[in-house]
Tab-separated table of C-alpha atoms (C1' of nucleotides) in Angstrom:
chain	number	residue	atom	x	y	z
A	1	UNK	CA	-2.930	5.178	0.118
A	2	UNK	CA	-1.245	5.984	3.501
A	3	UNK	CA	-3.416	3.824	5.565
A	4	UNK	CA	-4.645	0.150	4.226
A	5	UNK	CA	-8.685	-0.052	3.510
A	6	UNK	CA	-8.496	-2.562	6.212
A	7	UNK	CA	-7.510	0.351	8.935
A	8	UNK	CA	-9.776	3.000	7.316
A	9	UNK	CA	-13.029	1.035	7.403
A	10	UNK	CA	-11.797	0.224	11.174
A	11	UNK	CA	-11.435	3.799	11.846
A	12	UNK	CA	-14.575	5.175	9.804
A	13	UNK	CA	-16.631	1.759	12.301
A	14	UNK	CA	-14.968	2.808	15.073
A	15	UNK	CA	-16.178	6.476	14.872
A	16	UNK	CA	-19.906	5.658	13.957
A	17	UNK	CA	-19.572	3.673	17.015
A	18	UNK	CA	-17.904	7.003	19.164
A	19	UNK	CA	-20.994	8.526	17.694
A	20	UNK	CA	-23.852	6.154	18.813
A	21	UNK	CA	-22.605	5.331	21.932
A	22	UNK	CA	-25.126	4.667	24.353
A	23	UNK	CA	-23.982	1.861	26.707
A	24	UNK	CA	-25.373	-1.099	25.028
A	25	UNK	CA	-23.705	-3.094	21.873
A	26	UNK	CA	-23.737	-1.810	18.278
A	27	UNK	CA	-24.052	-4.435	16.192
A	28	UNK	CA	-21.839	-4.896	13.386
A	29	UNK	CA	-24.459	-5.922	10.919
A	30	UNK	CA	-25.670	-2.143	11.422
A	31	UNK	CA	-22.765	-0.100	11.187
A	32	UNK	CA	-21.969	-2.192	7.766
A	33	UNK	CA	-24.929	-1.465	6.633
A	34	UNK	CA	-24.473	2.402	7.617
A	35	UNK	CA	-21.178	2.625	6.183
A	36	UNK	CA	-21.588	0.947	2.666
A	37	UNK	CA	-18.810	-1.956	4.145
A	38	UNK	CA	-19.207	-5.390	3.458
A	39	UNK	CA	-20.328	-6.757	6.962
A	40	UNK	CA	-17.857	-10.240	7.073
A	41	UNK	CA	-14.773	-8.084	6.228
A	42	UNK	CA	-15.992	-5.808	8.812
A	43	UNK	CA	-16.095	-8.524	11.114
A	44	UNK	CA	-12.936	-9.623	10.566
A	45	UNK	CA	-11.631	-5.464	11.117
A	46	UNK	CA	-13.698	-5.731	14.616
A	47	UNK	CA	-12.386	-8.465	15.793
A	48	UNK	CA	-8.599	-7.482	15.447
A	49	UNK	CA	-9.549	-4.216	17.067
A	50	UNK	CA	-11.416	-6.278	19.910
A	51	UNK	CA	-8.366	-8.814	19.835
A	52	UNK	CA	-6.343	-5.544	20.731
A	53	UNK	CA	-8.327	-4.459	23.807
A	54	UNK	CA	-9.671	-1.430	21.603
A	55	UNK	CA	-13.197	-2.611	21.728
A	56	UNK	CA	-15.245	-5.071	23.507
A	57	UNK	CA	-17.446	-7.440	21.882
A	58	UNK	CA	-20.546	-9.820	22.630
A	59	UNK	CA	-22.711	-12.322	21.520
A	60	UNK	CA	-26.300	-13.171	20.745
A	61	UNK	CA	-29.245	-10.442	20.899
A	62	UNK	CA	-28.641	-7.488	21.366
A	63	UNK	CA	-24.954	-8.718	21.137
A	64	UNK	CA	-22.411	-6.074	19.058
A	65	UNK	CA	-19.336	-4.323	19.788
A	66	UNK	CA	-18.123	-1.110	21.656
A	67	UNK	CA	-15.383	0.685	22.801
A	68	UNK	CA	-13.560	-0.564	25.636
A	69	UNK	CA	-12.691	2.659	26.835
A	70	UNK	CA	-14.240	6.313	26.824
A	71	UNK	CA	-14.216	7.633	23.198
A	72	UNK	CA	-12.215	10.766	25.169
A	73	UNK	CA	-9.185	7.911	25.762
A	74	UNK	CA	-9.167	6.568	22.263
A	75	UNK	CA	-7.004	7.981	19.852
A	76	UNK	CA	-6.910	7.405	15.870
A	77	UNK	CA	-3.105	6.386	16.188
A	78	UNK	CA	-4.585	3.982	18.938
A	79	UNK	CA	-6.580	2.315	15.680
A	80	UNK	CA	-3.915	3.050	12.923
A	81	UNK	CA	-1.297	1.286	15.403
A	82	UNK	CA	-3.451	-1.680	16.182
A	83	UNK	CA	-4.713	-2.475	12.802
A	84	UNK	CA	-1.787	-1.504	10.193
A	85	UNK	CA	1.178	-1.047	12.853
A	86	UNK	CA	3.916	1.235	13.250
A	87	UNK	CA	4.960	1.167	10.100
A	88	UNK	CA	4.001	4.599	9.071
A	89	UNK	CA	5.683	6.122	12.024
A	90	UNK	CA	9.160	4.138	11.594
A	91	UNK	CA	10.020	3.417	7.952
A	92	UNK	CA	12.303	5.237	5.872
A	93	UNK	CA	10.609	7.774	2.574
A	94	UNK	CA	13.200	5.426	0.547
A	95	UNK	CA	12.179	2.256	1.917
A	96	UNK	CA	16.035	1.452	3.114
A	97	UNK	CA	15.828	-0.868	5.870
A	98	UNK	CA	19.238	0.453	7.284
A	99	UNK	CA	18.425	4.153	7.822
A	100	UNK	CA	18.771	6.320	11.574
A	101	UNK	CA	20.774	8.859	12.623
A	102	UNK	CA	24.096	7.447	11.728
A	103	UNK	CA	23.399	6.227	8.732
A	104	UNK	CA	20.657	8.234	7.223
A	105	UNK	CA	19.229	8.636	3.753
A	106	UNK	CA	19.390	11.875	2.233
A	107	UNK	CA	15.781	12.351	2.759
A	108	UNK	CA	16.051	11.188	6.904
A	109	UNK	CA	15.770	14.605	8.699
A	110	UNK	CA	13.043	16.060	6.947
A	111	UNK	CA	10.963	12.811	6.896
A	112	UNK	CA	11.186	12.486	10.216
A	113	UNK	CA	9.741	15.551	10.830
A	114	UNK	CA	6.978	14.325	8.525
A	115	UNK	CA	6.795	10.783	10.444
A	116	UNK	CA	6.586	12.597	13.354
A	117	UNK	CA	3.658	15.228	12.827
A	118	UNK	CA	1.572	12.631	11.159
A	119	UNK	CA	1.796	10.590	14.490
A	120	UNK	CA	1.355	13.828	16.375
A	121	UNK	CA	-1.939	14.427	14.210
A	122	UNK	CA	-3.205	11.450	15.122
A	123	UNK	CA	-2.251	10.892	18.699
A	124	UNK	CA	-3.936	14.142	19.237
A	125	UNK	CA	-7.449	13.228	17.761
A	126	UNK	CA	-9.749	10.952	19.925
A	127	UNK	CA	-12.766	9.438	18.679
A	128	UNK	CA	-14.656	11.483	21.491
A	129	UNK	CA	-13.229	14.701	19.385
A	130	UNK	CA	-13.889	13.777	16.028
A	131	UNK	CA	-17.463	12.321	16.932
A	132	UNK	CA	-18.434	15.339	17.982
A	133	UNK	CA	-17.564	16.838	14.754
A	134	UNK	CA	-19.980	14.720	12.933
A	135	UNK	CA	-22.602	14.914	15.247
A	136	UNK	CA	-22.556	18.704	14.444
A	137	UNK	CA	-23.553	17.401	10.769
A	138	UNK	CA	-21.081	18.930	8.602
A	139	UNK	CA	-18.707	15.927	8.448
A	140	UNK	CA	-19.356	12.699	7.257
A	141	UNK	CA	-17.670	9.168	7.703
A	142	UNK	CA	-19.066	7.474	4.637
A	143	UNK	CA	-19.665	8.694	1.064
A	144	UNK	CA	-23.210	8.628	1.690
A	145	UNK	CA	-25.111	10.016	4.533
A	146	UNK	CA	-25.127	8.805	7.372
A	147	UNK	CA	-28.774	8.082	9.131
A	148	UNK	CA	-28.420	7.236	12.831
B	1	UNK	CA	4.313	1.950	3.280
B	2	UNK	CA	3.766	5.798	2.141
B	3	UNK	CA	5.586	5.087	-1.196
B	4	UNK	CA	5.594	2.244	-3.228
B	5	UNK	CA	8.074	-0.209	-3.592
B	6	UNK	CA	8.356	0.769	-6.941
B	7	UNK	CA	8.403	3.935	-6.223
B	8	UNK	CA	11.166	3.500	-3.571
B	9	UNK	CA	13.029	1.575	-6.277
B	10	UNK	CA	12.729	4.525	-8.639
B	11	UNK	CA	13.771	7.020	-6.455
B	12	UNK	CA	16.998	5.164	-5.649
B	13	UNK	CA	17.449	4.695	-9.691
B	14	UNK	CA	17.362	8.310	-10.512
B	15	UNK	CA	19.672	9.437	-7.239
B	16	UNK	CA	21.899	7.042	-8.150
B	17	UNK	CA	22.025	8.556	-11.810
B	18	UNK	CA	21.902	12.141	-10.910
B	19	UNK	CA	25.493	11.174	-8.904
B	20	UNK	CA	26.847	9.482	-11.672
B	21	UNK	CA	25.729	11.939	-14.404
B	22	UNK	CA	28.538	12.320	-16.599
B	23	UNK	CA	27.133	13.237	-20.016
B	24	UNK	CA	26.927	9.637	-20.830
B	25	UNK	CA	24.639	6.954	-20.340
B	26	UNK	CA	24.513	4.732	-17.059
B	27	UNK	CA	23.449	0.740	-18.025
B	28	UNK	CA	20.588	-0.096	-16.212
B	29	UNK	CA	22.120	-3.977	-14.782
B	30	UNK	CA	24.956	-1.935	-13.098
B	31	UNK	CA	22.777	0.263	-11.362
B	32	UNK	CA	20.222	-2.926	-10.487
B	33	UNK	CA	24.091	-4.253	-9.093
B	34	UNK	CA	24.727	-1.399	-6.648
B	35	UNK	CA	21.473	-0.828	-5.910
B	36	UNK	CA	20.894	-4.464	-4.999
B	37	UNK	CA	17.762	-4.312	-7.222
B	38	UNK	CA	16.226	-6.952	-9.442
B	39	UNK	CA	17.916	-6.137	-12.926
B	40	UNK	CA	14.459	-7.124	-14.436
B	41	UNK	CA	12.481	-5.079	-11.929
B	42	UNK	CA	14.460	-2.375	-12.344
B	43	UNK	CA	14.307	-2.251	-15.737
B	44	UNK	CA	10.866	-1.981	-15.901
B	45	UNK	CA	10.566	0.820	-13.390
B	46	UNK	CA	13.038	2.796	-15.730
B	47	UNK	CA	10.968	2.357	-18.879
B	48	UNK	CA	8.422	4.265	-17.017
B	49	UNK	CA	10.166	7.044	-16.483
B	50	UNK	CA	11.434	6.830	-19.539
B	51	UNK	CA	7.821	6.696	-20.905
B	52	UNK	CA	6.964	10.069	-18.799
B	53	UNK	CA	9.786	11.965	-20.426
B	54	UNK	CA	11.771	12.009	-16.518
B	55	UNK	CA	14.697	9.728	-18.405
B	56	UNK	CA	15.749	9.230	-21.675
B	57	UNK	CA	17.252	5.707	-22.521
B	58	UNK	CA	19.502	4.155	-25.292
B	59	UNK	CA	20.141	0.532	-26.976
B	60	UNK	CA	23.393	-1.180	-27.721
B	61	UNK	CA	26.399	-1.227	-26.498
B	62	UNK	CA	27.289	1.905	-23.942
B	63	UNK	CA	23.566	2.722	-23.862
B	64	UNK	CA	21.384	2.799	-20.773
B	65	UNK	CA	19.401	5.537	-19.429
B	66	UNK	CA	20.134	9.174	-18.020
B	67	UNK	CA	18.029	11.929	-16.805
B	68	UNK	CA	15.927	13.715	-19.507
B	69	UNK	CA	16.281	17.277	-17.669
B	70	UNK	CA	19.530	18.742	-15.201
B	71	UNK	CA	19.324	17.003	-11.748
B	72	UNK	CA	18.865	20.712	-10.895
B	73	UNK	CA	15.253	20.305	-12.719
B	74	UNK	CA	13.933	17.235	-11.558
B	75	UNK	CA	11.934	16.859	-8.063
B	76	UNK	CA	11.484	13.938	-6.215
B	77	UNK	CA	7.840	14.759	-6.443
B	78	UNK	CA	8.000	14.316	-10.560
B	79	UNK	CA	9.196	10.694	-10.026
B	80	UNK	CA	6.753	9.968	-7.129
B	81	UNK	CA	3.701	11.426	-9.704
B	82	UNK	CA	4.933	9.437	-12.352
B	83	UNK	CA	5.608	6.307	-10.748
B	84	UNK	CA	2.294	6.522	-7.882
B	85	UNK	CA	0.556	9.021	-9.583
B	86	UNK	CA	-1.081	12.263	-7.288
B	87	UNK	CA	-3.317	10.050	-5.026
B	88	UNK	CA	-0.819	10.644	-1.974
B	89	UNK	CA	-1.276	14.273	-2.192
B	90	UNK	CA	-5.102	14.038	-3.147
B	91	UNK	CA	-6.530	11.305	-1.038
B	92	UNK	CA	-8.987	11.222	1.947
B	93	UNK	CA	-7.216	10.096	5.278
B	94	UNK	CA	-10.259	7.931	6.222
B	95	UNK	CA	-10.477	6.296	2.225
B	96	UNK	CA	-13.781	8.473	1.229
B	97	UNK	CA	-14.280	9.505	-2.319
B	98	UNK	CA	-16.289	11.807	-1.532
B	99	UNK	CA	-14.590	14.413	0.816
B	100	UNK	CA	-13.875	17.864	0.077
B	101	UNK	CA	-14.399	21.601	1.606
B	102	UNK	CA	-18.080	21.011	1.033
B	103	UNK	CA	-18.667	18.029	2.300
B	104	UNK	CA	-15.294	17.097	4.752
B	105	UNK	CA	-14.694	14.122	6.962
B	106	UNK	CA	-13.960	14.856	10.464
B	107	UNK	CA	-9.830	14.971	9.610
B	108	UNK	CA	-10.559	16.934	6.898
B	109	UNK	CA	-8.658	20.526	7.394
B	110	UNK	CA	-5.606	18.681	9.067
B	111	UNK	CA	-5.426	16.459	6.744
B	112	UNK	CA	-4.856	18.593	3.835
B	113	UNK	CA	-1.931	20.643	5.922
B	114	UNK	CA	0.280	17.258	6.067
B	115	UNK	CA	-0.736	16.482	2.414
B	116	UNK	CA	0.409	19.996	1.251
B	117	UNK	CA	3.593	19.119	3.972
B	118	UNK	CA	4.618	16.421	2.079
B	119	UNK	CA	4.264	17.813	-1.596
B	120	UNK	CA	5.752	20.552	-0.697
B	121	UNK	CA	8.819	18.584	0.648
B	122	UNK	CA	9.175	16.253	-2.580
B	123	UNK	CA	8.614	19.438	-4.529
B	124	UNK	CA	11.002	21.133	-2.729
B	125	UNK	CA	14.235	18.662	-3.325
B	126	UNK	CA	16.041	18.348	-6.538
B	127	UNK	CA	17.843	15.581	-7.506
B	128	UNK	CA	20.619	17.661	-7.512
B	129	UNK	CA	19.968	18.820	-3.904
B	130	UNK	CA	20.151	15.045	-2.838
B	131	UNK	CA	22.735	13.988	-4.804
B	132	UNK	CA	24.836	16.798	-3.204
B	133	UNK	CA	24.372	15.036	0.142
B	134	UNK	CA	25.402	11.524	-1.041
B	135	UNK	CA	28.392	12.668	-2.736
B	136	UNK	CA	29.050	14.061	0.713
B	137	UNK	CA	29.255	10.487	1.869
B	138	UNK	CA	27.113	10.457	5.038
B	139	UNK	CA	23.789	9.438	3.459
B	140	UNK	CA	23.416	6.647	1.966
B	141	UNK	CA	20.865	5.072	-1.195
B	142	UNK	CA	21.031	1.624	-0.224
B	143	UNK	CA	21.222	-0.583	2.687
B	144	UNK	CA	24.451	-1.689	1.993
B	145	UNK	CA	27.696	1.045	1.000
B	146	UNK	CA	27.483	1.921	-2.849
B	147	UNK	CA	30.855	2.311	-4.444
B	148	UNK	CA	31.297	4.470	-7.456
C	1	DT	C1'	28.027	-8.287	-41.900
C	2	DA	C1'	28.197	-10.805	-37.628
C	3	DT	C1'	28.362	-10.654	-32.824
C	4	DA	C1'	27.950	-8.792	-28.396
C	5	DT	C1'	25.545	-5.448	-25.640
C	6	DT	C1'	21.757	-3.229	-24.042
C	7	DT	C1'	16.848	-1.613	-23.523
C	8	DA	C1'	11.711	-2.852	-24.864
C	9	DA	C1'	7.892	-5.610	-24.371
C	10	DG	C1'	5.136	-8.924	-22.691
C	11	DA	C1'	4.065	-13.443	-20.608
C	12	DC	C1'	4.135	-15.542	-16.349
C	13	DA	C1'	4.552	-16.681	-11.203
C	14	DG	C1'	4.598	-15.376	-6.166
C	15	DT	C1'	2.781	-12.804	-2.402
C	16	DG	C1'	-0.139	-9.981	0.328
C	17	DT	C1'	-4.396	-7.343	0.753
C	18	DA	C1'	-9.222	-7.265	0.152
C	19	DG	C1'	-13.390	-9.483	0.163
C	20	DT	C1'	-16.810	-13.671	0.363
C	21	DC	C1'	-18.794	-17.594	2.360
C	22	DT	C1'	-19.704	-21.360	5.563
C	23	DT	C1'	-19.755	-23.355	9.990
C	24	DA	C1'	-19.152	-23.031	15.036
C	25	DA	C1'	-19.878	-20.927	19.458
C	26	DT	C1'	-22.386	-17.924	22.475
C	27	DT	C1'	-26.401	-15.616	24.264
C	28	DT	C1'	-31.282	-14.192	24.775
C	29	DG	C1'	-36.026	-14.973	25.135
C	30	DG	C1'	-40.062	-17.720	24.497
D	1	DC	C1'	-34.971	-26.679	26.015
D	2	DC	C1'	-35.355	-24.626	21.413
D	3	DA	C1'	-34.981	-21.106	18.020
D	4	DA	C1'	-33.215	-16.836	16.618
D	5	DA	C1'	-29.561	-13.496	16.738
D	6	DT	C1'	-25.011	-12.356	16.797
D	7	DT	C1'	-19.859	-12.622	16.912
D	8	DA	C1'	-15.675	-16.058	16.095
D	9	DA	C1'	-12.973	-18.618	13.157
D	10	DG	C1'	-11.294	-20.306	9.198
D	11	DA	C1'	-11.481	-21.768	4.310
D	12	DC	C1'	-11.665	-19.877	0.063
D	13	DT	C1'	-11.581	-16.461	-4.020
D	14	DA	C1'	-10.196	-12.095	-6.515
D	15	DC	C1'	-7.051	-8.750	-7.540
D	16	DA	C1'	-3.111	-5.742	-7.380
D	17	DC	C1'	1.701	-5.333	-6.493
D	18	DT	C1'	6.113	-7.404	-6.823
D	19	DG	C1'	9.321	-10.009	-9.155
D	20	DT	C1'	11.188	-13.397	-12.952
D	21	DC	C1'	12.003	-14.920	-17.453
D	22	DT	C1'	12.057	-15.046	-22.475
D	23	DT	C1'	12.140	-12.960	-26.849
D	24	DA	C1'	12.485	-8.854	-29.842
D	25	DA	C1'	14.576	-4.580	-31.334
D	26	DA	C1'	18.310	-1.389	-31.588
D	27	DT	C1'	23.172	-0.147	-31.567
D	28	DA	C1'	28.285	-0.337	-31.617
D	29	DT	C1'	32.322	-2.397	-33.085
D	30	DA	C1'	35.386	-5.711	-34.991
DNA sequence: TATATTTAAGACAGTGTAGTCTTAATTTGG
DNA sequence: CCAAATTAAGACTACACTGTCTTAAATATA
């Protein structure tokens, strides 16, 4: 798995969110229930993204979460790097914790070509982009569909 | 962590092997010694290689394990598929089990490129290939130098 | 044949991720 | 002010991955 469930059900929440975005709170009791994810995990996944300045939560009625920005000025790798860090984008394909230029593994230039157009993949989508691909209906951010 | 630790561990194994291949067999507690890899861990990670045909392995005195096939033969993608199985190269980048053509997520289409980018890397380097570069001296297996 | 060497096999423990549950704090509306 | 709704916080459980240890089986050699 290259990203951890934890970041996944953050991005797939964060996206339903990029896609109902109306100015008011979404609460998180309805996008778990949208999404098939167990709503207290979820919680915990919203609040690290809202501990990050990624999304902006409130309490009581009508209380929820939602983006703290425009869904144009979030980016997936904005999500990856807040929830599983830059792991991804940094370690070596061995796992040697002594690997760079100088001292690579015999792996290091190719992989970091790899490193780097996975980060360039995902620095380039923004929720705002991908949103608008499932609002066309042909993609889907759950294994079920996805009702409004 | 795109590979296992496991995984890492068994990549390590087998380039260390393929650059010690001598017609004989190399005893596993010497290579968990260079390596700086639990002897016991190691161990195990070799019997399933050995299991999937990649190695071939012998008891007593002078025994240990070697590679089943030429370095020339063996990818680094036949070690990753034996140790982490295909899911790296088969997986949805938002988790879903249900995403293909028919029915994408929003990542979909560039997803599959890097997916096919890094098979095709893995399937493209031998252990020979590698081996060729350590031997060379400026790449390294291990964090810390590995003599003979 | 006896002993030392080495892998095989499996039990077991440690750690981190994933997931559940309960209680507290905040907010709205009657 | 009170009750309902909702997120915050933290304790707790389950499971997989990582790592350790012990015993068994196989092999070489003296």
């Amino acid at each position: 798995m290259i990203l951890s469930k934890t970041c996944d059900y953050g991005l797939r929440a964060a996206l339903y969110i990029a896609t109902h975005e109306r100015e008011h709170f979404v609460s998180i009791r309805r996008i778990s229930e949208k999404l098939q994810i167990s709503f207290h995990f979820l919680t915990k996944i919203l609040q690290i993204l809202t501990e990050k300045g990624i999304m902006i939560s409130f309490r009581g009625p009508n209380g929820g979460v939602k983006l703290a920005r425009k869904a144009e000025e979030i980016t997936l790798l904005d999500i990856i790097l807040a929830i599983d860090g830059p792991g991804l984008f940094t370690d070596c394909a061995l796992g040697l914790e002594k690997c760079w230029e100088g001292h690579p593994c015999p792996l290091h230039q190719e992989w970091k070509q790899i490193r780097t157009d996975l980060k360039n993949i995902f620095q380039s989508k923004t929720l705002a982009d991908l949103a608008f691909r499932i609002k066309s209906d042909t993609f889907r951010i759950s294994d079920l569909a996805v009702t409004t």
